[in-house]
PDB file of C-alpha atoms in Angstrom:
ATOM      1  CA  UNK A  95     -30.822 135.634 155.724  1.00  0.00           C
ATOM      2  CA  UNK A  96     -29.408 132.045 155.801  1.00  0.00           C
ATOM      3  CA  UNK A  97     -25.865 131.812 154.435  1.00  0.00           C
ATOM      4  CA  UNK A  98     -26.609 129.972 151.403  1.00  0.00           C
ATOM      5  CA  UNK A  99     -29.416 132.541 150.586  1.00  0.00           C
ATOM      6  CA  UNK A 100     -26.398 135.120 150.651  1.00  0.00           C
ATOM      7  CA  UNK A 101     -25.581 135.556 146.556  1.00  0.00           C
ATOM      8  CA  UNK A 102     -22.233 136.734 148.061  1.00  0.00           C
ATOM      9  CA  UNK A 103     -21.649 133.918 150.459  1.00  0.00           C
ATOM     10  CA  UNK A 104     -18.928 131.554 149.390  1.00  0.00           C
ATOM     11  CA  UNK A 105     -17.646 128.251 151.646  1.00  0.00           C
ATOM     12  CA  UNK A 106     -14.205 128.276 152.864  1.00  0.00           C
ATOM     13  CA  UNK A 107     -11.854 126.512 150.828  1.00  0.00           C
ATOM     14  CA  UNK A 108     -10.808 122.942 152.214  1.00  0.00           C
ATOM     15  CA  UNK A 109      -7.332 122.441 152.939  1.00  0.00           C
ATOM     16  CA  UNK A 110      -6.267 120.047 150.136  1.00  0.00           C
ATOM     17  CA  UNK A 111      -7.799 123.102 148.158  1.00  0.00           C
ATOM     18  CA  UNK A 112      -5.429 125.382 149.313  1.00  0.00           C
ATOM     19  CA  UNK A 113      -2.462 122.993 148.979  1.00  0.00           C
ATOM     20  CA  UNK A 114      -3.397 122.490 145.383  1.00  0.00           C
ATOM     21  CA  UNK A 115      -3.792 126.566 145.176  1.00  0.00           C
ATOM     22  CA  UNK A 116      -0.097 126.929 146.726  1.00  0.00           C
ATOM     23  CA  UNK A 117       1.600 124.747 144.242  1.00  0.00           C
ATOM     24  CA  UNK A 118       0.326 126.698 141.321  1.00  0.00           C
ATOM     25  CA  UNK A 119       1.779 129.648 142.355  1.00  0.00           C
ATOM     26  CA  UNK A 120       5.065 131.486 140.107  1.00  0.00           C
ATOM     27  CA  UNK A 121       8.122 129.704 141.317  1.00  0.00           C
ATOM     28  CA  UNK A 122      10.241 132.918 142.758  1.00  0.00           C
ATOM     29  CA  UNK A 123      12.240 132.714 145.612  1.00  0.00           C
ATOM     30  CA  UNK A 124       9.907 134.081 147.952  1.00  0.00           C
ATOM     31  CA  UNK A 125       7.169 131.152 146.924  1.00  0.00           C
ATOM     32  CA  UNK A 126      10.252 128.710 147.345  1.00  0.00           C
ATOM     33  CA  UNK A 127      11.285 130.040 150.971  1.00  0.00           C
ATOM     34  CA  UNK A 128      10.208 127.548 153.946  1.00  0.00           C
ATOM     35  CA  UNK A 129       8.585 130.398 155.262  1.00  0.00           C
ATOM     36  CA  UNK A 130       5.941 130.596 152.587  1.00  0.00           C
ATOM     37  CA  UNK A 131       4.812 126.741 152.851  1.00  0.00           C
ATOM     38  CA  UNK A 132       1.316 126.339 155.088  1.00  0.00           C
ATOM     39  CA  UNK A 133       2.277 125.532 158.220  1.00  0.00           C
ATOM     40  CA  UNK A 134       0.462 122.266 158.507  1.00  0.00           C
ATOM     41  CA  UNK A 135       2.161 121.250 155.264  1.00  0.00           C
ATOM     42  CA  UNK A 136       5.511 122.125 156.256  1.00  0.00           C
ATOM     43  CA  UNK A 137       7.574 119.361 157.605  1.00  0.00           C
ATOM     44  CA  UNK A 138      10.422 121.215 159.223  1.00  0.00           C
ATOM     45  CA  UNK A 139       8.329 123.246 161.219  1.00  0.00           C
ATOM     46  CA  UNK A 140       5.843 120.361 162.223  1.00  0.00           C
ATOM     47  CA  UNK A 141       8.809 118.120 163.506  1.00  0.00           C
ATOM     48  CA  UNK A 142      10.323 121.276 165.938  1.00  0.00           C
ATOM     49  CA  UNK A 143      10.422 120.966 169.412  1.00  0.00           C
ATOM     50  CA  UNK A 144       8.059 123.556 169.920  1.00  0.00           C
ATOM     51  CA  UNK A 145       5.736 122.152 168.224  1.00  0.00           C
ATOM     52  CA  UNK A 146       5.630 118.782 170.272  1.00  0.00           C
ATOM     53  CA  UNK A 147       2.538 119.415 171.855  1.00  0.00           C
ATOM     54  CA  UNK A 148       0.546 119.505 168.613  1.00  0.00           C
ATOM     55  CA  UNK A 149       2.129 116.351 167.408  1.00  0.00           C
ATOM     56  CA  UNK A 150       0.581 114.648 170.560  1.00  0.00           C
ATOM     57  CA  UNK A 151      -2.761 115.741 170.054  1.00  0.00           C
ATOM     58  CA  UNK A 152      -2.559 115.171 166.350  1.00  0.00           C
ATOM     59  CA  UNK A 153      -1.038 111.180 167.349  1.00  0.00           C
ATOM     60  CA  UNK A 154      -3.929 111.096 170.032  1.00  0.00           C
ATOM     61  CA  UNK A 155      -6.710 112.325 167.571  1.00  0.00           C
ATOM     62  CA  UNK A 156      -6.103 110.647 164.169  1.00  0.00           C
ATOM     63  CA  UNK A 157      -6.784 107.034 165.691  1.00  0.00           C
ATOM     64  CA  UNK A 158      -9.336 108.321 167.900  1.00  0.00           C
ATOM     65  CA  UNK A 159     -11.209 109.668 164.544  1.00  0.00           C
ATOM     66  CA  UNK A 160     -10.812 106.524 162.152  1.00  0.00           C
ATOM     67  CA  UNK A 161     -11.852 103.925 165.408  1.00  0.00           C
ATOM     68  CA  UNK A 162     -14.931 106.047 165.878  1.00  0.00           C
ATOM     69  CA  UNK A 163     -15.477 106.380 162.344  1.00  0.00           C
ATOM     70  CA  UNK A 164     -15.394 102.349 162.245  1.00  0.00           C
ATOM     71  CA  UNK A 165     -17.821 102.159 165.035  1.00  0.00           C
ATOM     72  CA  UNK A 166     -15.239 100.257 167.272  1.00  0.00           C
ATOM     73  CA  UNK A 167     -16.506 100.874 170.655  1.00  0.00           C
ATOM     74  CA  UNK A 168     -14.300  98.179 172.503  1.00  0.00           C
ATOM     75  CA  UNK A 169     -11.364  95.888 172.171  1.00  0.00           C
ATOM     76  CA  UNK A 170      -9.385  93.074 173.723  1.00  0.00           C
ATOM     77  CA  UNK A 171      -5.836  94.228 174.172  1.00  0.00           C
ATOM     78  CA  UNK A 172      -2.689  91.364 173.617  1.00  0.00           C
ATOM     79  CA  UNK A 173       0.302  92.157 174.801  1.00  0.00           C
ATOM     80  CA  UNK A 174       3.575  90.205 174.816  1.00  0.00           C
ATOM     81  CA  UNK A 175       6.963  89.254 173.041  1.00  0.00           C
ATOM     82  CA  UNK A 176       8.090  90.047 169.410  1.00  0.00           C
ATOM     83  CA  UNK A 177      10.553  87.582 170.066  1.00  0.00           C
ATOM     84  CA  UNK A 178       8.371  84.464 170.682  1.00  0.00           C
ATOM     85  CA  UNK A 179       8.732  82.342 167.640  1.00  0.00           C
ATOM     86  CA  UNK A 180       5.418  80.367 165.790  1.00  0.00           C
ATOM     87  CA  UNK A 181       6.179  77.089 167.033  1.00  0.00           C
ATOM     88  CA  UNK A 182       8.644  74.978 164.419  1.00  0.00           C
ATOM     89  CA  UNK A 183       9.843  78.342 163.638  1.00  0.00           C
ATOM     90  CA  UNK A 184      13.430  79.900 164.097  1.00  0.00           C
ATOM     91  CA  UNK A 185      14.075  81.199 167.527  1.00  0.00           C
ATOM     92  CA  UNK A 186      15.383  84.280 165.361  1.00  0.00           C
ATOM     93  CA  UNK A 187      15.913  86.445 168.443  1.00  0.00           C
ATOM     94  CA  UNK A 188      18.137  84.114 170.570  1.00  0.00           C
ATOM     95  CA  UNK A 189      21.764  84.987 171.685  1.00  0.00           C
ATOM     96  CA  UNK A 190      22.727  81.701 173.012  1.00  0.00           C
ATOM     97  CA  UNK A 191      21.494  78.069 173.409  1.00  0.00           C
ATOM     98  CA  UNK A 192      19.807  78.720 176.244  1.00  0.00           C
ATOM     99  CA  UNK A 193      17.892  81.303 175.140  1.00  0.00           C
ATOM    100  CA  UNK A 194      17.343  79.290 171.986  1.00  0.00           C
ATOM    101  CA  UNK A 195      15.850  76.670 174.177  1.00  0.00           C
ATOM    102  CA  UNK A 196      13.445  78.869 175.989  1.00  0.00           C
ATOM    103  CA  UNK A 197      11.906  80.688 173.371  1.00  0.00           C
ATOM    104  CA  UNK A 198      11.052  77.281 171.666  1.00  0.00           C
ATOM    105  CA  UNK A 199       9.564  76.213 174.723  1.00  0.00           C
ATOM    106  CA  UNK A 200       7.372  79.648 175.256  1.00  0.00           C
ATOM    107  CA  UNK A 201       6.566  79.069 171.603  1.00  0.00           C
ATOM    108  CA  UNK A 202       3.420  77.173 172.343  1.00  0.00           C
ATOM    109  CA  UNK A 203       1.906  80.627 173.129  1.00  0.00           C
ATOM    110  CA  UNK A 204       2.031  81.940 169.734  1.00  0.00           C
ATOM    111  CA  UNK A 205      -0.427  79.007 169.227  1.00  0.00           C
ATOM    112  CA  UNK A 206      -2.345  80.218 172.168  1.00  0.00           C
ATOM    113  CA  UNK A 207      -2.594  83.820 171.258  1.00  0.00           C
ATOM    114  CA  UNK A 208      -3.848  82.806 167.871  1.00  0.00           C
ATOM    115  CA  UNK A 209      -6.601  80.716 169.064  1.00  0.00           C
ATOM    116  CA  UNK A 210      -7.525  83.364 171.765  1.00  0.00           C
ATOM    117  CA  UNK A 211      -8.111  86.228 169.233  1.00  0.00           C
ATOM    118  CA  UNK A 212     -10.161  83.825 167.070  1.00  0.00           C
ATOM    119  CA  UNK A 213     -12.267  83.431 170.181  1.00  0.00           C
ATOM    120  CA  UNK A 214     -12.572  87.291 170.904  1.00  0.00           C
ATOM    121  CA  UNK A 215     -13.202  87.770 166.990  1.00  0.00           C
ATOM    122  CA  UNK A 216     -15.949  85.367 166.931  1.00  0.00           C
ATOM    123  CA  UNK A 217     -17.676  87.247 169.750  1.00  0.00           C
ATOM    124  CA  UNK A 218     -17.205  90.467 168.117  1.00  0.00           C
ATOM    125  CA  UNK A 219     -18.884  89.269 164.711  1.00  0.00           C
ATOM    126  CA  UNK A 220     -22.379  89.043 166.900  1.00  0.00           C
ATOM    127  CA  UNK A 221     -21.731  93.105 166.971  1.00  0.00           C
ATOM    128  CA  UNK A 222     -20.812  93.432 163.608  1.00  0.00           C
ATOM    129  CA  UNK A 223     -17.124  93.941 164.712  1.00  0.00           C
ATOM    130  CA  UNK A 224     -17.693  96.977 167.588  1.00  0.00           C
ATOM    131  CA  UNK A 225     -17.284  95.107 170.723  1.00  0.00           C
ATOM    132  CA  UNK A 226     -14.494  93.149 171.614  1.00  0.00           C
ATOM    133  CA  UNK A 227     -11.939  93.952 168.381  1.00  0.00           C
ATOM    134  CA  UNK A 228      -8.585  92.176 168.728  1.00  0.00           C
ATOM    135  CA  UNK A 229      -5.558  94.878 169.298  1.00  0.00           C
ATOM    136  CA  UNK A 230      -1.982  94.150 169.070  1.00  0.00           C
ATOM    137  CA  UNK A 231       1.216  96.228 168.899  1.00  0.00           C
ATOM    138  CA  UNK A 232       1.406  95.088 165.288  1.00  0.00           C
ATOM    139  CA  UNK A 233       4.736  93.373 165.341  1.00  0.00           C
ATOM    140  CA  UNK A 234       5.819  90.079 165.011  1.00  0.00           C
ATOM    141  CA  UNK A 235       5.467  87.691 167.933  1.00  0.00           C
ATOM    142  CA  UNK A 236       2.380  87.364 170.126  1.00  0.00           C
ATOM    143  CA  UNK A 237       1.403  90.372 168.115  1.00  0.00           C
ATOM    144  CA  UNK A 238       1.660  88.607 165.180  1.00  0.00           C
ATOM    145  CA  UNK A 239      -0.617  85.740 166.221  1.00  0.00           C
ATOM    146  CA  UNK A 240      -3.194  87.705 167.764  1.00  0.00           C
ATOM    147  CA  UNK A 241      -3.695  89.702 164.644  1.00  0.00           C
ATOM    148  CA  UNK A 242      -3.359  86.362 162.854  1.00  0.00           C
ATOM    149  CA  UNK A 243      -6.217  84.832 164.401  1.00  0.00           C
ATOM    150  CA  UNK A 244      -8.484  87.592 163.873  1.00  0.00           C
ATOM    151  CA  UNK A 245      -7.513  87.053 160.222  1.00  0.00           C
ATOM    152  CA  UNK A 246      -8.166  83.408 160.417  1.00  0.00           C
ATOM    153  CA  UNK A 247     -11.966  84.404 160.589  1.00  0.00           C
ATOM    154  CA  UNK A 248     -12.339  87.310 158.519  1.00  0.00           C
ATOM    155  CA  UNK A 249     -12.253  89.508 161.741  1.00  0.00           C
ATOM    156  CA  UNK A 250     -10.668  92.847 161.509  1.00  0.00           C
ATOM    157  CA  UNK A 251      -8.174  93.889 163.932  1.00  0.00           C
ATOM    158  CA  UNK A 252      -6.155  97.018 165.107  1.00  0.00           C
ATOM    159  CA  UNK A 253      -2.211  97.105 165.310  1.00  0.00           C
ATOM    160  CA  UNK A 254      -0.925 100.186 167.139  1.00  0.00           C
ATOM    161  CA  UNK A 255       2.642 100.103 165.815  1.00  0.00           C
ATOM    162  CA  UNK A 256       5.766 102.387 167.182  1.00  0.00           C
ATOM    163  CA  UNK A 257       8.704 103.826 165.310  1.00  0.00           C
ATOM    164  CA  UNK A 258      12.242 101.869 166.982  1.00  0.00           C
ATOM    165  CA  UNK A 259      15.597 102.493 166.557  1.00  0.00           C
ATOM    166  CA  UNK A 260      15.307  99.118 164.727  1.00  0.00           C
ATOM    167  CA  UNK A 261      12.901  99.010 162.430  1.00  0.00           C
ATOM    168  CA  UNK A 262       9.346  97.730 163.356  1.00  0.00           C
ATOM    169  CA  UNK A 263       7.603  96.834 160.407  1.00  0.00           C
ATOM    170  CA  UNK A 264       3.590  95.986 160.255  1.00  0.00           C
ATOM    171  CA  UNK A 265       2.702  92.234 160.536  1.00  0.00           C
ATOM    172  CA  UNK A 266       1.015  90.965 157.333  1.00  0.00           C
ATOM    173  CA  UNK A 267      -2.284  90.079 159.378  1.00  0.00           C
ATOM    174  CA  UNK A 268      -2.930  93.674 160.638  1.00  0.00           C
ATOM    175  CA  UNK A 269      -6.377  95.072 159.065  1.00  0.00           C
ATOM    176  CA  UNK A 270      -4.384  97.369 156.918  1.00  0.00           C
ATOM    177  CA  UNK A 271      -7.122 100.428 157.624  1.00  0.00           C
ATOM    178  CA  UNK A 272      -6.435  99.869 161.187  1.00  0.00           C
ATOM    179  CA  UNK A 273      -2.896 100.051 160.644  1.00  0.00           C
ATOM    180  CA  UNK A 274      -1.524 102.929 162.812  1.00  0.00           C
ATOM    181  CA  UNK A 275       2.012 104.198 163.891  1.00  0.00           C
ATOM    182  CA  UNK A 276       3.021 105.905 166.942  1.00  0.00           C
ATOM    183  CA  UNK A 277       6.235 108.380 167.940  1.00  0.00           C
ATOM    184  CA  UNK A 278       5.008 108.672 171.455  1.00  0.00           C
ATOM    185  CA  UNK A 279       4.777 105.758 173.495  1.00  0.00           C
ATOM    186  CA  UNK A 280       2.298 107.539 176.234  1.00  0.00           C
ATOM    187  CA  UNK A 281      -0.176 108.240 173.330  1.00  0.00           C
ATOM    188  CA  UNK A 282      -0.113 104.849 172.000  1.00  0.00           C
ATOM    189  CA  UNK A 283      -0.307 103.371 175.740  1.00  0.00           C
ATOM    190  CA  UNK A 284      -3.230 105.416 175.704  1.00  0.00           C
ATOM    191  CA  UNK A 285      -4.819 104.092 172.983  1.00  0.00           C
ATOM    192  CA  UNK A 286      -4.311 100.550 174.295  1.00  0.00           C
ATOM    193  CA  UNK A 287      -6.605 100.961 177.272  1.00  0.00           C
ATOM    194  CA  UNK A 288      -8.980 103.756 176.144  1.00  0.00           C
ATOM    195  CA  UNK A 289     -11.322 101.218 174.881  1.00  0.00           C
ATOM    196  CA  UNK A 290     -10.101  97.544 177.002  1.00  0.00           C
ATOM    197  CA  UNK A 291     -12.698  95.656 178.002  1.00  0.00           C
ATOM    198  CA  UNK A 292      -9.650  92.966 178.805  1.00  0.00           C
ATOM    199  CA  UNK A 293      -6.140  92.930 179.215  1.00  0.00           C
ATOM    200  CA  UNK A 294      -4.110  89.576 177.978  1.00  0.00           C
ATOM    201  CA  UNK A 295      -0.489  89.066 178.736  1.00  0.00           C
ATOM    202  CA  UNK A 296       1.791  86.808 177.113  1.00  0.00           C
ATOM    203  CA  UNK A 297       5.275  86.224 178.107  1.00  0.00           C
ATOM    204  CA  UNK A 298       7.750  89.242 176.974  1.00  0.00           C
ATOM    205  CA  UNK A 299      10.249  91.451 178.193  1.00  0.00           C
ATOM    206  CA  UNK A 300      10.794  94.876 178.804  1.00  0.00           C
ATOM    207  CA  UNK A 301       7.749  96.396 176.660  1.00  0.00           C
ATOM    208  CA  UNK A 302       5.382  93.832 177.888  1.00  0.00           C
ATOM    209  CA  UNK A 303       6.520  94.960 181.725  1.00  0.00           C
ATOM    210  CA  UNK A 304       5.785  98.111 180.633  1.00  0.00           C
ATOM    211  CA  UNK A 305       2.925  98.083 179.350  1.00  0.00           C
ATOM    212  CA  UNK A 306       1.445  95.435 182.046  1.00  0.00           C
ATOM    213  CA  UNK A 307       2.590  97.436 185.080  1.00  0.00           C
ATOM    214  CA  UNK A 308       1.385 100.722 183.452  1.00  0.00           C
ATOM    215  CA  UNK A 309      -2.186  98.817 183.133  1.00  0.00           C
ATOM    216  CA  UNK A 310      -2.329  97.816 186.644  1.00  0.00           C
ATOM    217  CA  UNK A 311      -1.403 100.933 188.197  1.00  0.00           C
ATOM    218  CA  UNK A 312      -3.914 102.600 186.346  1.00  0.00           C
ATOM    219  CA  UNK A 313      -6.540  99.933 187.716  1.00  0.00           C
ATOM    220  CA  UNK A 314      -5.272 100.222 191.169  1.00  0.00           C
ATOM    221  CA  UNK A 315      -5.690 103.831 191.663  1.00  0.00           C
ATOM    222  CA  UNK A 316      -8.797 104.264 189.919  1.00  0.00           C
ATOM    223  CA  UNK A 317      -7.724 105.865 186.470  1.00  0.00           C
ATOM    224  CA  UNK A 318      -9.147 102.808 184.603  1.00  0.00           C
ATOM    225  CA  UNK A 319     -12.295 100.605 185.624  1.00  0.00           C
ATOM    226  CA  UNK A 320     -11.621  96.978 186.509  1.00  0.00           C
ATOM    227  CA  UNK A 321     -11.490  94.962 183.673  1.00  0.00           C
ATOM    228  CA  UNK A 322      -9.984  91.049 183.285  1.00  0.00           C
ATOM    229  CA  UNK A 323      -6.102  91.172 183.330  1.00  0.00           C
ATOM    230  CA  UNK A 324      -4.859  87.810 182.340  1.00  0.00           C
ATOM    231  CA  UNK A 325      -1.355  86.676 182.537  1.00  0.00           C
ATOM    232  CA  UNK A 326      -0.856  83.433 179.979  1.00  0.00           C
ATOM    233  CA  UNK A 327       2.123  81.090 181.953  1.00  0.00           C
ATOM    234  CA  UNK A 328       2.136  81.480 185.507  1.00  0.00           C
ATOM    235  CA  UNK A 329       5.359  79.554 185.772  1.00  0.00           C
ATOM    236  CA  UNK A 330       6.423  82.017 183.316  1.00  0.00           C
ATOM    237  CA  UNK A 331       5.289  85.122 185.542  1.00  0.00           C
ATOM    238  CA  UNK A 332       5.990  83.895 188.600  1.00  0.00           C
ATOM    239  CA  UNK A 333      10.001  83.859 188.157  1.00  0.00           C
ATOM    240  CA  UNK A 334       9.422  87.432 186.368  1.00  0.00           C
ATOM    241  CA  UNK A 335       8.032  89.197 189.503  1.00  0.00           C
ATOM    242  CA  UNK A 336       6.299  88.273 193.085  1.00  0.00           C
ATOM    243  CA  UNK A 337       3.507  90.327 193.940  1.00  0.00           C
ATOM    244  CA  UNK A 338       3.095  88.188 197.080  1.00  0.00           C
ATOM    245  CA  UNK A 339       6.602  89.745 198.535  1.00  0.00           C
ATOM    246  CA  UNK A 340       5.659  93.232 197.416  1.00  0.00           C
ATOM    247  CA  UNK A 341       2.155  92.625 199.274  1.00  0.00           C
ATOM    248  CA  UNK A 342       4.621  91.144 202.133  1.00  0.00           C
ATOM    249  CA  UNK A 343       6.659  94.497 202.545  1.00  0.00           C
ATOM    250  CA  UNK A 344       4.164  96.891 202.425  1.00  0.00           C
ATOM    251  CA  UNK A 345       4.604  98.450 198.988  1.00  0.00           C
ATOM    252  CA  UNK A 346       1.546  97.240 197.498  1.00  0.00           C
ATOM    253  CA  UNK A 347      -1.851  96.887 199.652  1.00  0.00           C
ATOM    254  CA  UNK A 348      -3.189  92.911 200.460  1.00  0.00           C
ATOM    255  CA  UNK A 349      -5.677  92.076 197.493  1.00  0.00           C
ATOM    256  CA  UNK A 350      -3.891  94.079 194.679  1.00  0.00           C
ATOM    257  CA  UNK A 351      -2.835  90.543 193.749  1.00  0.00           C
ATOM    258  CA  UNK A 352      -6.081  89.902 193.018  1.00  0.00           C
ATOM    259  CA  UNK A 353      -6.434  92.121 189.859  1.00  0.00           C
ATOM    260  CA  UNK A 354      -4.557  89.320 187.796  1.00  0.00           C
ATOM    261  CA  UNK A 355      -5.959  86.060 186.861  1.00  0.00           C
ATOM    262  CA  UNK A 356      -3.848  83.341 185.221  1.00  0.00           C
ATOM    263  CA  UNK A 357      -4.496  80.897 182.152  1.00  0.00           C
ATOM    264  CA  UNK A 358      -2.621  78.677 180.156  1.00  0.00           C
ATOM    265  CA  UNK A 359      -4.749  78.140 177.578  1.00  0.00           C
ATOM    266  CA  UNK A 360      -7.014  80.123 175.058  1.00  0.00           C
ATOM    267  CA  UNK A 361     -10.358  78.574 176.264  1.00  0.00           C
ATOM    268  CA  UNK A 362      -9.456  79.386 180.015  1.00  0.00           C
ATOM    269  CA  UNK A 363      -8.654  82.969 179.285  1.00  0.00           C
ATOM    270  CA  UNK A 364     -11.656  83.309 177.442  1.00  0.00           C
ATOM    271  CA  UNK A 365     -13.931  81.683 180.090  1.00  0.00           C
ATOM    272  CA  UNK A 366     -12.342  84.038 182.855  1.00  0.00           C
ATOM    273  CA  UNK A 367     -13.979  87.421 180.208  1.00  0.00           C
ATOM    274  CA  UNK A 368     -17.130  85.473 179.481  1.00  0.00           C
ATOM    275  CA  UNK A 369     -17.702  85.131 182.996  1.00  0.00           C
ATOM    276  CA  UNK A 370     -16.640  88.731 184.107  1.00  0.00           C
ATOM    277  CA  UNK A 371     -19.406  90.053 181.720  1.00  0.00           C
ATOM    278  CA  UNK A 372     -21.746  87.231 181.549  1.00  0.00           C
ATOM    279  CA  UNK A 373     -21.368  86.482 177.898  1.00  0.00           C
TER     280      UNK A 373
END
């Protein structure tokens, strides 16, 4: 006999139904006790050190399920500095005149990031926004420019925000239904690279360097398939680090530098991706 044919069979209650039932119990010292709360609805329990493994799993699972339900198969990742201003805007992060001057000079990359995101999103439209979807860290600067470029052409884009000591609010151009928030850097970085068909990196600081070098390591060690890795601004990056020096010292293999391409404009970067994939 099938379950539905058994008159005594009833489906298991959904979690949200159980939560409503828990609210309707008598108000007694027992029902007010923290131990009486449903485990998954007990914030004190869920944030204990011992439940860290559960939280790690949930941070991976929630975006994974939502992106899969949306049908998003591949992304173009845009890394870059939160402090780069829009051209003509204030260099709000500058601590001195030198920083102010350099941030204003590098503000040209805001426009290039915005244009690059438009090019990606126009390609993405041909797949009903399942391929080449723009993803950023969700914050200001280059991240805002990336989400804004997608927004310019009516395309969805993803923002992977993270809780920081200084509050990082999502920029207003992230698609609200694709705006995520993370506690764990490691899980956030997994989501950046899991669907990546290209990684583009604009001038930035420690966070940008961390994301960039982790991507290089994954490709170098074969833990991630080879995809275009494009640095905007050769002059900036050749001052920031010297891969030729690392090769000369023997700490990387000759040819590891070839993982990277350089571009100065959005068109140059997009052409690298087009040639790589034959699109």
